[in-house]
Coordinates of C-alpha atoms (C1' of nucleotides) in Angstrom, one line a residue:
Chain Q
M1 CA 118.1 88.3 48.1
N2 CA 114.8 89.4 49.0
P3 CA 112.8 87.6 51.8
M4 CA 110.1 86.3 49.4
K5 CA 112.7 84.5 47.3
I6 CA 114.3 83.1 50.3
V7 CA 111.1 81.5 51.6
E8 CA 110.1 80.3 48.3
I9 CA 113.3 78.3 48.3
I10 CA 113.3 76.9 51.7
K11 CA 109.6 76.0 51.7
D12 CA 110.4 72.9 49.8
L13 CA 113.2 71.8 51.9
F14 CA 110.9 70.6 54.7
K15 CA 110.6 67.0 54.1
V16 CA 110.5 65.9 57.8
K17 CA 107.9 63.9 59.3
M18 CA 105.5 66.5 60.8
P19 CA 101.7 66.5 60.9
I20 CA 101.7 69.3 58.2
E21 CA 99.4 69.5 55.4
S22 CA 101.1 72.2 53.4
I23 CA 103.8 75.0 53.6
S24 CA 103.3 78.1 51.8
A25 CA 105.2 81.3 51.2
A26 CA 103.5 84.6 52.1
K27 CA 104.4 88.2 51.9
P28 CA 106.4 89.9 53.0
G29 CA 108.4 86.9 53.9
F30 CA 106.6 84.4 56.0
L31 CA 106.4 80.6 55.8
N32 CA 103.0 79.4 56.8
F33 CA 102.7 76.0 58.0
T34 CA 99.2 74.4 57.9
L35 CA 98.6 71.5 60.3
D36 CA 97.0 68.4 58.9
P37 CA 93.5 68.6 60.2
A38 CA 93.3 64.8 60.7
W39 CA 96.0 65.1 63.2
V40 CA 94.6 68.1 64.9
K41 CA 91.3 66.3 65.4
S42 CA 93.0 63.1 66.5
Q43 CA 94.5 65.2 69.5
I44 CA 91.0 65.3 71.0
N45 CA 91.5 61.7 71.9
K46 CA 94.8 62.4 73.6
V47 CA 93.2 65.1 75.6
I48 CA 90.5 62.8 76.8
E49 CA 93.1 60.0 77.7
L50 CA 95.0 62.5 79.6
G51 CA 92.0 63.8 81.6
E52 CA 92.8 66.0 84.5
S53 CA 96.6 65.9 83.6
F54 CA 96.1 67.5 80.2
G55 CA 98.2 70.6 80.0
N56 CA 101.0 69.1 82.3
I57 CA 104.4 69.6 80.7
S58 CA 107.8 68.3 81.9
L59 CA 109.6 71.7 81.8
G60 CA 110.7 71.7 85.4
A61 CA 111.9 68.2 85.5
G62 CA 111.2 67.9 89.1
V63 CA 113.6 70.7 90.2
G64 CA 112.8 72.4 93.5
I65 CA 111.4 75.9 93.5
Q66 CA 110.4 77.9 96.5
V67 CA 107.7 80.4 96.2
E68 CA 107.5 82.9 99.0
F69 CA 104.4 85.1 99.2
V70 CA 102.1 87.2 101.4
S71 CA 104.6 87.2 104.3
V72 CA 102.7 90.1 105.7
N73 CA 103.9 91.3 109.2
P74 CA 101.5 89.7 111.8
T75 CA 100.7 93.0 113.4
G76 CA 97.5 93.5 111.5
P77 CA 95.1 91.7 109.3
L78 CA 95.5 91.2 105.5
H79 CA 94.1 93.8 103.2
I80 CA 93.3 93.9 99.5
G81 CA 96.7 94.4 98.4
H82 CA 98.0 91.4 100.1
A83 CA 95.3 89.5 98.7
R84 CA 96.7 90.1 95.2
G85 CA 100.0 88.7 96.2
A86 CA 98.2 85.7 97.7
V87 CA 96.3 85.0 94.7
V88 CA 99.1 85.4 92.3
G89 CA 101.3 83.3 94.5
S90 CA 98.9 80.3 94.9
S91 CA 98.0 80.2 91.3
L92 CA 101.6 80.5 90.0
S93 CA 102.4 77.6 92.4
N94 CA 99.6 75.5 90.9
I95 CA 100.9 76.2 87.5
L96 CA 104.6 75.5 88.2
T97 CA 103.4 72.3 89.6
A98 CA 101.7 71.5 86.3
A99 CA 105.0 72.3 84.7
D100 CA 106.6 69.6 86.9
Y101 CA 108.4 71.8 89.3
Q102 CA 108.6 70.6 92.9
V103 CA 107.0 73.8 94.4
H104 CA 107.2 74.8 98.0
K105 CA 104.8 77.5 99.0
E106 CA 106.0 79.5 102.0
Y107 CA 104.9 82.4 104.3
Y108 CA 107.8 84.2 106.0
L109 CA 106.6 85.2 109.5
N110 CA 108.3 88.3 110.8
D111 CA 108.0 87.3 114.4
A112 CA 110.8 89.3 115.5
G113 CA 111.9 93.0 115.5
A114 CA 111.0 96.5 116.4
Q115 CA 107.4 96.3 114.8
I116 CA 106.4 93.4 116.8
E117 CA 107.5 95.2 120.0
K118 CA 105.6 98.2 118.9
F119 CA 102.5 96.1 118.2
A120 CA 102.7 94.7 121.7
M121 CA 103.2 97.9 123.3
S122 CA 100.1 99.3 121.3
I123 CA 97.9 96.4 122.8
F124 CA 99.3 96.9 126.1
A125 CA 98.6 100.7 126.3
N126 CA 95.0 100.0 124.8
Y127 CA 94.6 97.4 127.5
K128 CA 95.5 99.8 130.3
N129 CA 93.3 102.4 128.7
Q130 CA 90.4 100.0 128.7
K131 CA 91.0 99.5 132.5
G132 CA 91.0 103.3 133.0
I133 CA 94.6 103.8 133.3
V134 CA 95.3 106.5 130.9
T135 CA 98.3 105.5 128.9
K136 CA 99.8 107.0 125.7
I137 CA 99.9 104.8 122.5
P138 CA 103.5 104.7 121.2
D139 CA 104.3 107.1 118.4
D140 CA 103.5 105.3 114.9
G141 CA 101.8 102.6 117.2
Y142 CA 99.0 100.3 115.9
Q143 CA 95.4 101.2 116.4
G144 CA 92.0 100.7 115.0
E145 CA 89.0 98.4 115.4
Y146 CA 91.1 95.1 115.2
I147 CA 93.5 96.3 118.0
D148 CA 90.4 96.8 120.2
E149 CA 89.3 93.4 119.4
V150 CA 92.6 91.8 120.0
T151 CA 92.9 93.7 123.3
S152 CA 89.4 92.5 124.5
T153 CA 90.2 88.9 123.6
I154 CA 93.4 88.9 125.5
E155 CA 91.6 90.6 128.4
A156 CA 89.0 87.8 128.5
D157 CA 91.5 85.1 128.2
L158 CA 94.4 86.2 130.2
G159 CA 93.3 89.4 132.0
H160 CA 93.5 87.8 135.5
Q161 CA 97.1 86.7 135.0
I162 CA 98.2 90.0 133.4
D163 CA 97.0 92.0 136.1
E164 CA 99.2 90.1 138.4
M165 CA 102.4 90.6 136.4
S166 CA 105.2 93.1 136.1
D167 CA 104.9 95.4 133.0
Q168 CA 107.7 93.5 131.4
E169 CA 106.1 90.1 131.9
A170 CA 102.7 91.4 130.9
L171 CA 104.2 92.9 127.8
N172 CA 105.8 89.5 126.8
T173 CA 102.4 87.6 127.4
I174 CA 100.5 90.2 125.4
K175 CA 103.1 90.0 122.6
D176 CA 102.8 86.3 122.3
A177 CA 99.0 86.2 122.6
G178 CA 98.6 89.1 120.2
L179 CA 100.9 87.4 117.6
E180 CA 98.9 84.2 118.0
L181 CA 95.6 85.9 117.4
M182 CA 96.9 87.8 114.3
I183 CA 98.4 84.8 112.8
K184 CA 95.3 82.9 113.3
A185 CA 93.3 85.6 111.6
I186 CA 95.7 85.7 108.6
K187 CA 95.6 82.0 108.2
H188 CA 91.8 82.1 108.3
D189 CA 91.6 84.9 105.7
L190 CA 93.9 82.9 103.5
I191 CA 92.0 79.7 103.7
T192 CA 88.9 81.7 102.7
L193 CA 90.8 82.9 99.7
R194 CA 91.8 79.2 99.0
V195 CA 95.4 79.9 99.7
E196 CA 97.4 77.3 101.3
M197 CA 101.0 77.3 102.5
D198 CA 103.4 74.4 102.7
E199 CA 105.3 76.1 105.4
W200 CA 105.2 79.2 107.8
F201 CA 108.9 79.9 108.2
S202 CA 109.7 81.8 111.4
E203 CA 112.2 84.7 111.4
T204 CA 113.1 84.1 114.9
S205 CA 114.3 80.6 114.1
L206 CA 117.0 82.0 112.2
Y207 CA 118.6 83.4 115.2
E208 CA 117.7 80.5 117.6
N209 CA 119.3 77.9 115.3
G210 CA 122.5 79.7 114.4
T211 CA 121.9 80.5 110.8
Y212 CA 122.4 84.1 111.2
N213 CA 125.8 83.8 113.1
E214 CA 126.8 81.2 110.3
V215 CA 126.1 83.8 107.6
K216 CA 127.7 86.6 109.5
S217 CA 131.1 84.9 109.8
K218 CA 130.8 84.1 106.1
L219 CA 130.4 87.7 105.3
N220 CA 133.0 88.7 107.7
N221 CA 135.5 86.1 106.0
N222 CA 134.7 87.8 102.7
N223 CA 135.5 91.1 104.1
L224 CA 131.9 92.5 103.6
L225 CA 131.3 93.7 107.2
L226 CA 132.2 97.0 108.7
K227 CA 131.8 98.5 112.1
K228 CA 130.9 102.2 111.9
D229 CA 129.1 104.5 114.3
N230 CA 128.7 101.6 116.6
A231 CA 126.5 99.7 114.0
L232 CA 127.5 96.7 111.9
W233 CA 127.3 97.4 108.2
F234 CA 127.1 95.1 105.1
T235 CA 129.2 96.8 102.6
S236 CA 127.0 96.2 99.8
S237 CA 128.4 99.1 97.8
K238 CA 131.5 97.1 97.1
L239 CA 129.2 94.7 95.1
G240 CA 127.4 97.3 93.1
D241 CA 124.5 98.4 95.4
D242 CA 124.3 102.1 95.6
K243 CA 124.7 102.1 99.4
D244 CA 125.8 100.1 102.4
N245 CA 123.2 98.7 104.7
V246 CA 123.1 98.2 108.5
I247 CA 122.6 94.7 109.7
E248 CA 123.1 95.3 113.5
K249 CA 122.0 98.6 114.9
S250 CA 124.0 100.4 117.5
N251 CA 121.8 99.0 120.1
G252 CA 122.9 95.6 119.1
N253 CA 119.8 94.3 117.6
P254 CA 119.9 92.9 114.1
T255 CA 117.8 94.7 111.5
Y256 CA 115.3 93.2 109.1
F257 CA 117.8 93.0 106.4
A258 CA 120.0 90.7 108.7
S259 CA 117.2 88.2 108.8
D260 CA 116.7 88.4 105.1
I261 CA 120.3 87.6 104.3
A262 CA 120.0 84.7 106.6
Y263 CA 116.7 83.6 105.2
H264 CA 118.2 83.6 101.7
Y265 CA 121.2 81.7 102.8
N266 CA 118.8 79.1 104.3
K267 CA 116.7 78.9 101.1
F268 CA 119.7 78.3 98.8
K269 CA 122.5 76.8 100.8
I270 CA 120.6 74.8 103.6
R271 CA 117.4 73.9 101.8
D272 CA 119.0 73.9 98.4
F273 CA 116.1 75.2 96.3
K274 CA 117.3 75.4 92.7
F275 CA 115.0 78.5 92.2
V276 CA 113.3 81.1 94.5
V277 CA 110.5 83.3 93.6
N278 CA 109.8 86.2 95.9
I279 CA 106.5 87.8 95.6
W280 CA 106.5 91.2 97.0
G281 CA 104.3 94.3 97.1
S282 CA 105.6 97.3 95.2
D283 CA 106.4 99.1 98.4
H284 CA 109.2 96.6 98.9
Q285 CA 110.6 96.9 95.5
G286 CA 113.6 99.1 96.8
H287 CA 115.0 96.0 98.6
V288 CA 115.5 94.0 95.4
P289 CA 119.0 95.5 94.5
R290 CA 120.5 94.7 97.9
L291 CA 119.1 91.3 98.0
K292 CA 120.8 90.7 94.7
T293 CA 124.2 91.9 96.2
V294 CA 123.5 89.3 98.9
M295 CA 123.4 86.6 96.3
Q296 CA 126.8 87.7 95.2
A297 CA 128.2 87.8 98.7
L298 CA 127.0 84.3 99.3
E299 CA 128.2 83.1 96.0
I300 CA 124.9 82.1 94.7
D301 CA 124.1 82.5 91.0
P302 CA 121.8 85.4 91.0
S303 CA 119.7 84.1 88.2
R304 CA 118.2 81.6 90.6
L305 CA 116.5 84.3 92.6
K306 CA 113.3 85.7 90.8
F307 CA 111.0 88.5 91.8
I308 CA 107.4 89.3 91.2
I309 CA 106.5 92.8 92.3
T310 CA 102.8 93.3 92.5
Q311 CA 101.7 96.9 92.1
M312 CA 99.1 98.5 94.2
V313 CA 95.3 97.9 94.2
K314 CA 92.9 100.6 94.1
L315 CA 89.2 99.7 95.0
K316 CA 86.5 101.5 93.3
R317 CA 82.6 101.2 93.5
G318 CA 81.6 102.3 90.2
S319 CA 83.4 105.5 89.7
T320 CA 84.0 106.5 93.3
A321 CA 87.4 105.4 94.9
V322 CA 87.4 103.5 98.1
K323 CA 90.0 104.8 100.6
M324 CA 92.2 102.4 102.5
S325 CA 94.5 103.2 105.4
K326 CA 95.7 101.0 108.2
R327 CA 96.0 103.9 110.7
T328 CA 92.7 105.8 110.3
G329 CA 90.6 102.5 110.7
E330 CA 88.8 103.3 107.5
L331 CA 89.7 99.8 106.4
I332 CA 87.9 97.4 104.2
T333 CA 89.1 94.1 105.6
L334 CA 89.8 91.2 103.4
S335 CA 87.2 89.0 104.9
D336 CA 84.5 91.8 104.3
F337 CA 85.8 92.2 100.9
I338 CA 85.5 88.5 100.0
K339 CA 82.1 88.2 101.6
E340 CA 81.0 90.9 99.2
V341 CA 82.5 90.0 95.9
G342 CA 83.0 86.2 96.3
V343 CA 86.2 84.3 96.1
D344 CA 85.9 83.3 92.5
A345 CA 85.5 87.0 91.3
C346 CA 88.3 88.1 93.6
R347 CA 90.8 85.5 92.3
F348 CA 89.9 86.0 88.8
F349 CA 90.2 89.8 88.8
F350 CA 93.6 89.7 90.6
L351 CA 94.9 87.2 88.1
S352 CA 93.7 88.9 85.0
R353 CA 96.2 91.8 85.1
S354 CA 100.0 91.7 84.8
A355 CA 101.5 92.0 88.2
D356 CA 103.5 95.0 86.9
S357 CA 100.3 97.1 86.3
Q358 CA 98.4 98.8 89.0
L359 CA 94.9 97.2 89.4
D360 CA 91.6 99.1 89.5
F361 CA 89.2 96.7 91.1
D362 CA 85.7 97.7 90.6
I363 CA 83.6 96.0 93.3
E364 CA 80.3 96.7 91.6
L365 CA 81.5 95.1 88.3
A366 CA 82.9 92.1 90.1
K367 CA 79.6 91.5 91.9
Q368 CA 77.6 91.6 88.8
K369 CA 76.0 88.2 87.9
S370 CA 75.8 89.0 84.3
S371 CA 77.7 88.8 81.0
D372 CA 79.7 92.0 82.1
N373 CA 81.5 89.7 84.3
P374 CA 84.1 87.4 82.7
V375 CA 84.0 85.2 85.8
Y376 CA 80.5 84.1 84.9
Y377 CA 81.2 83.8 81.2
I378 CA 83.9 81.3 81.9
Q379 CA 82.0 79.3 84.5
Y380 CA 78.8 79.3 82.3
A381 CA 80.8 77.6 79.5
H382 CA 81.6 74.8 81.9
A383 CA 78.1 74.5 83.3
R384 CA 76.7 74.5 79.8
I385 CA 79.0 71.6 78.8
C386 CA 78.0 69.7 81.9
S387 CA 74.4 70.1 81.0
I388 CA 74.9 68.8 77.5
I389 CA 76.7 65.8 78.7
R390 CA 74.0 65.2 81.4
N391 CA 71.5 65.1 78.5
A392 CA 73.7 62.7 76.6
K393 CA 73.9 60.4 79.6
Q394 CA 70.2 60.5 80.1
Q395 CA 69.8 59.4 76.5
K396 CA 72.3 56.6 77.2
I397 CA 74.7 57.7 74.5
D398 CA 78.1 56.3 75.0
F399 CA 80.4 58.8 73.1
L400 CA 83.9 57.7 74.1
N401 CA 84.2 55.6 70.9
G402 CA 83.1 58.5 68.7
N403 CA 85.1 59.2 65.6
V404 CA 86.6 62.8 66.0
D405 CA 87.6 62.8 62.3
L406 CA 83.9 63.7 61.6
L407 CA 84.5 67.2 63.1
D408 CA 84.7 69.5 60.2
H409 CA 83.0 72.7 61.1
S410 CA 85.4 75.7 61.3
T411 CA 84.3 76.6 64.8
E412 CA 85.0 73.0 65.8
L413 CA 88.6 73.2 64.4
D414 CA 89.1 76.6 66.0
L415 CA 88.0 75.2 69.4
I416 CA 90.3 72.1 69.1
K417 CA 93.3 74.4 68.3
K418 CA 92.4 76.6 71.3
I419 CA 92.3 73.5 73.5
L420 CA 95.6 72.3 72.2
N421 CA 97.2 75.6 73.2
M422 CA 97.0 74.7 76.9
P423 CA 100.2 73.2 77.3
E424 CA 101.9 76.2 75.7
I425 CA 100.2 78.6 78.1
I426 CA 101.5 76.6 81.1
R427 CA 105.0 76.8 79.5
L428 CA 104.7 80.5 78.9
I429 CA 103.5 81.2 82.5
S430 CA 106.3 79.1 84.0
L431 CA 109.1 80.7 81.9
R432 CA 107.9 84.3 82.4
L433 CA 106.3 83.9 85.8
E434 CA 103.3 85.6 84.5
P435 CA 100.0 83.8 85.6
H436 CA 97.8 86.6 84.2
H437 CA 98.1 84.8 80.8
L438 CA 95.9 81.9 82.1
A439 CA 93.0 84.3 82.8
H440 CA 93.0 85.6 79.2
Y441 CA 93.4 82.0 77.8
A442 CA 90.4 80.8 79.8
Q443 CA 88.3 83.6 78.4
E444 CA 89.4 82.7 74.9
L445 CA 88.7 79.1 75.5
A446 CA 85.3 79.7 76.8
A447 CA 84.6 82.2 73.8
A448 CA 85.6 79.5 71.3
F449 CA 83.2 77.1 72.9
H450 CA 80.3 79.4 73.1
L451 CA 80.9 80.2 69.4
Y452 CA 81.0 76.5 68.5
Y453 CA 77.8 75.8 70.5
Q454 CA 76.0 78.5 68.7
N455 CA 77.0 77.0 65.4
C456 CA 76.8 73.3 65.9
K457 CA 74.0 71.4 67.6
V458 CA 75.8 68.7 69.6
I459 CA 73.1 66.2 70.3
S460 CA 71.2 65.7 67.1
T461 CA 67.7 64.2 67.0
D462 CA 68.4 62.9 63.6
T463 CA 69.4 59.3 63.9
S464 CA 71.6 59.6 60.8
E465 CA 73.9 61.9 62.5
F466 CA 74.4 59.6 65.6
E467 CA 78.0 59.2 64.8
L468 CA 78.5 63.1 64.5
T469 CA 76.7 63.5 67.9
K470 CA 79.2 61.2 69.5
A471 CA 82.1 63.1 67.9
R472 CA 80.9 66.3 69.1
L473 CA 80.2 65.0 72.6
K474 CA 83.9 64.1 72.7
L475 CA 85.0 67.5 71.6
C476 CA 82.5 68.8 74.5
E477 CA 84.2 66.6 77.1
A478 CA 87.7 67.7 75.8
S479 CA 86.6 71.4 76.2
R480 CA 85.1 70.7 79.7
L481 CA 88.3 69.0 80.9
T482 CA 90.4 72.0 79.6
I483 CA 88.0 74.7 81.0
N484 CA 87.9 72.8 84.3
R485 CA 91.7 72.6 84.4
C486 CA 92.1 76.3 83.9
L487 CA 89.5 77.2 86.6
S488 CA 91.2 74.7 89.0
L489 CA 94.7 76.1 88.4
M490 CA 93.3 79.5 89.0
G491 CA 91.7 78.4 92.2
M492 CA 88.2 78.9 91.0
A493 CA 85.1 76.8 91.2
A494 CA 84.0 74.9 88.1
P495 CA 80.2 74.7 88.6
K496 CA 78.3 71.9 87.0
E497 CA 75.1 74.0 87.0
M498 CA 74.5 77.8 87.9
Chain H
rG1 C1' 117.2 114.7 93.1
rC2 C1' 117.9 109.0 92.3
rG3 C1' 115.7 104.1 91.5
rC4 C1' 111.6 100.4 90.2
rU5 C1' 106.9 100.1 87.5
rU6 C1' 103.1 102.0 84.4
rG7 C1' 101.4 105.2 79.9
rU8 C1' 97.8 101.1 73.8
rA9 C1' 89.9 102.2 71.7
rG10 C1' 85.4 106.5 75.8
rC11 C1' 86.6 102.9 80.3
rU12 C1' 89.4 98.4 82.3
rC13 C1' 93.4 95.8 80.0
rA14 C1' 96.1 91.9 76.6
rG15 C1' 100.1 92.1 73.1
rU16 C1' 108.7 91.5 75.3
rG17 C1' 111.5 92.6 66.7
rG18 C1' 107.3 90.7 62.0
rA19 C1' 101.5 90.1 58.3
rU20 C1' 95.5 94.8 58.5
rA21 C1' 97.6 96.3 66.8
rG22 C1' 93.5 92.7 69.9
rA23 C1' 89.7 91.4 74.0
rG24 C1' 85.9 92.6 77.6
rC25 C1' 82.7 96.6 79.0
rG26 C1' 80.1 100.9 77.0
rC27 C1' 77.6 102.7 72.3
rC28 C1' 74.8 101.5 67.5
rG29 C1' 72.3 97.6 64.5
rC30 C1' 71.1 92.5 64.3
rC31 C1' 70.2 86.6 65.5
rC32 C1' 65.8 82.3 69.0
rU33 C1' 59.4 76.5 65.9
rG34 C1' 66.9 73.7 68.4
rC35 C1' 71.2 70.6 73.7
rG36 C1' 71.2 76.4 79.3
rG37 C1' 70.0 83.8 75.8
rA38 C1' 74.4 84.1 82.1
rG39 C1' 74.8 83.0 74.6
rG40 C1' 76.1 84.6 69.2
rC41 C1' 76.9 88.0 64.8
rG42 C1' 78.2 92.8 62.6
rG43 C1' 79.5 98.2 63.1
rA44 C1' 81.6 102.8 64.7
rG45 C1' 85.9 104.0 67.7
rG46 C1' 93.6 104.1 67.8
rC47 C1' 99.5 109.5 65.5
rC48 C1' 100.3 102.4 70.9
rG49 C1' 102.4 109.6 76.2
rA50 C1' 105.9 113.0 73.0
rG51 C1' 110.5 113.4 70.3
rG52 C1' 115.0 111.2 68.5
rG53 C1' 117.7 106.6 67.2
rU54 C1' 118.9 101.2 65.9
rU55 C1' 116.7 97.7 62.1
rC56 C1' 114.7 95.3 55.7
rG57 C1' 110.9 95.8 59.7
rA58 C1' 109.5 98.9 66.4
rA59 C1' 103.6 99.3 70.7
rU60 C1' 108.1 96.0 71.6
rC61 C1' 115.1 97.4 71.8
rC62 C1' 118.2 102.2 73.0
rC63 C1' 118.3 107.5 74.4
rU64 C1' 116.0 112.2 76.0
rC65 C1' 111.5 114.4 77.8
rC66 C1' 106.5 114.6 79.9
rA67 C1' 102.7 112.3 83.3
rA68 C1' 101.0 108.8 87.2
rG69 C1' 102.0 105.1 91.2
rC70 C1' 105.6 103.2 94.7
rG71 C1' 110.3 103.4 96.9
rC72 C1' 115.0 105.8 98.6
rA73 C1' 115.8 104.5 107.8
rC74 C1' 120.4 102.0 112.9
rC75 C1' 111.1 100.3 110.4
rA76 C1' 109.7 95.8 108.6

RNA sequence: GCGCUUGUAGCUCAGUGGAUAGAGCGCCGCCCUGCGGAGGCGGAGGCCGAGGGUUCGAAUCCCUCCAAGCGCACCA
């Protein structure tokens, strides 16, 4: 039977109670449901009733979900690429919370391992050089302006003690002090970006409290460890990975991967998160397969572990590329970057693209305070509404008893429908872990409001239209609440005036 | 060589099996005796990287190829 005949028949079978005005068949075989406009309009009352909680859904049912993000080695300051993960992670966490997940935001602090040692040695060498003792910086060591600053700070704070110590003692002291300074700097940058963590989880703790040994014996019991060339291997190829991985080097030290196994054991088996989202930069994407084999080895359902891999960020000023390199020192630090473009623009642009796509960030565009810039477009809609409501209050108009059924202009109905989309957007983002949809929705919502504003005068001077004025003010208030919610979920300011 | 990601308007990007593929910027032409013009309307502009397949139907799924980014350590 052809599709049109089928839909012609089934369209008459819908006799359920739904706020549907009509159902029609359309080519080449669609059923179009037209919502009852009275019902649509009445939802404005619901939005205002719900207030700040409009958009919340019960999808997560209070289940625990850990979102691990940023987790940059504390051997250097954050850069622009890290900021992308930070913004995506914090906004996604806000949205998951709105979807009734119990969200735990976490920074995994790599405070152990060879890179930390190298970091300490680099500072120590720099320290000696500053004292006139010519010392070689280790191969692939850390350098740059920030290393000089850290060295100077340590010299000022601890120089007298360090000079009395043996090299080994000095190195340890410098390591602790250097780590502390870097962590402080990272925390400071994150706070500026409006990113807050619930927990800073120490890698070292996994060794100190026995978690690693527990995991190791579990793997051993499952016959997944192998001693070869004096090193200890996790035979992940048995579980489908394309190669085995070393977890203890021939010098006896555990690798980063060893901690990662213990860390995920901790997440799922000790802290019992139902879901875990790891937000990693694309330079770590190669670790995904082996971590999936870890899930198998630990007998954890792999679908409980999700990844968001954020692609690289390229900075541009207009059409010229801005180079970024940790080693050359030609580095735009995150704090300089935020100072230049502002937190709101920074967050918006990082959120506006799918994590899967590389991001071209045009500094000049983001700085523009004009309609070229979607940040201002959205915030302007909010400020505009606040201004209208201020006017209404000055005129002592109490609009909360307004009758929304009077709203009949097509731009009003379009705006209402757009507002009512909000919970669906939260749902979509939560299911797919794609916060960029919120940035697009916010733009569409702002556009629907601006169009409405252009077509319908809210506060009429004609006293016969007093009831309509009240209804329109109610729609403005619902729009304001929704735009405000979007901005707040994205971690952006919702200015009352600009 | 292998793996992950990307390829859609001049530019930056949405669109994970359905209707005439969308938005912003840029370009062209319009709209203010009115609540914030940081606004609105209209227009031009597309072989959805290429080629095969699956399907009633593909930007979307599968295969091959091309191009770009990132990975492929007893670093993290």
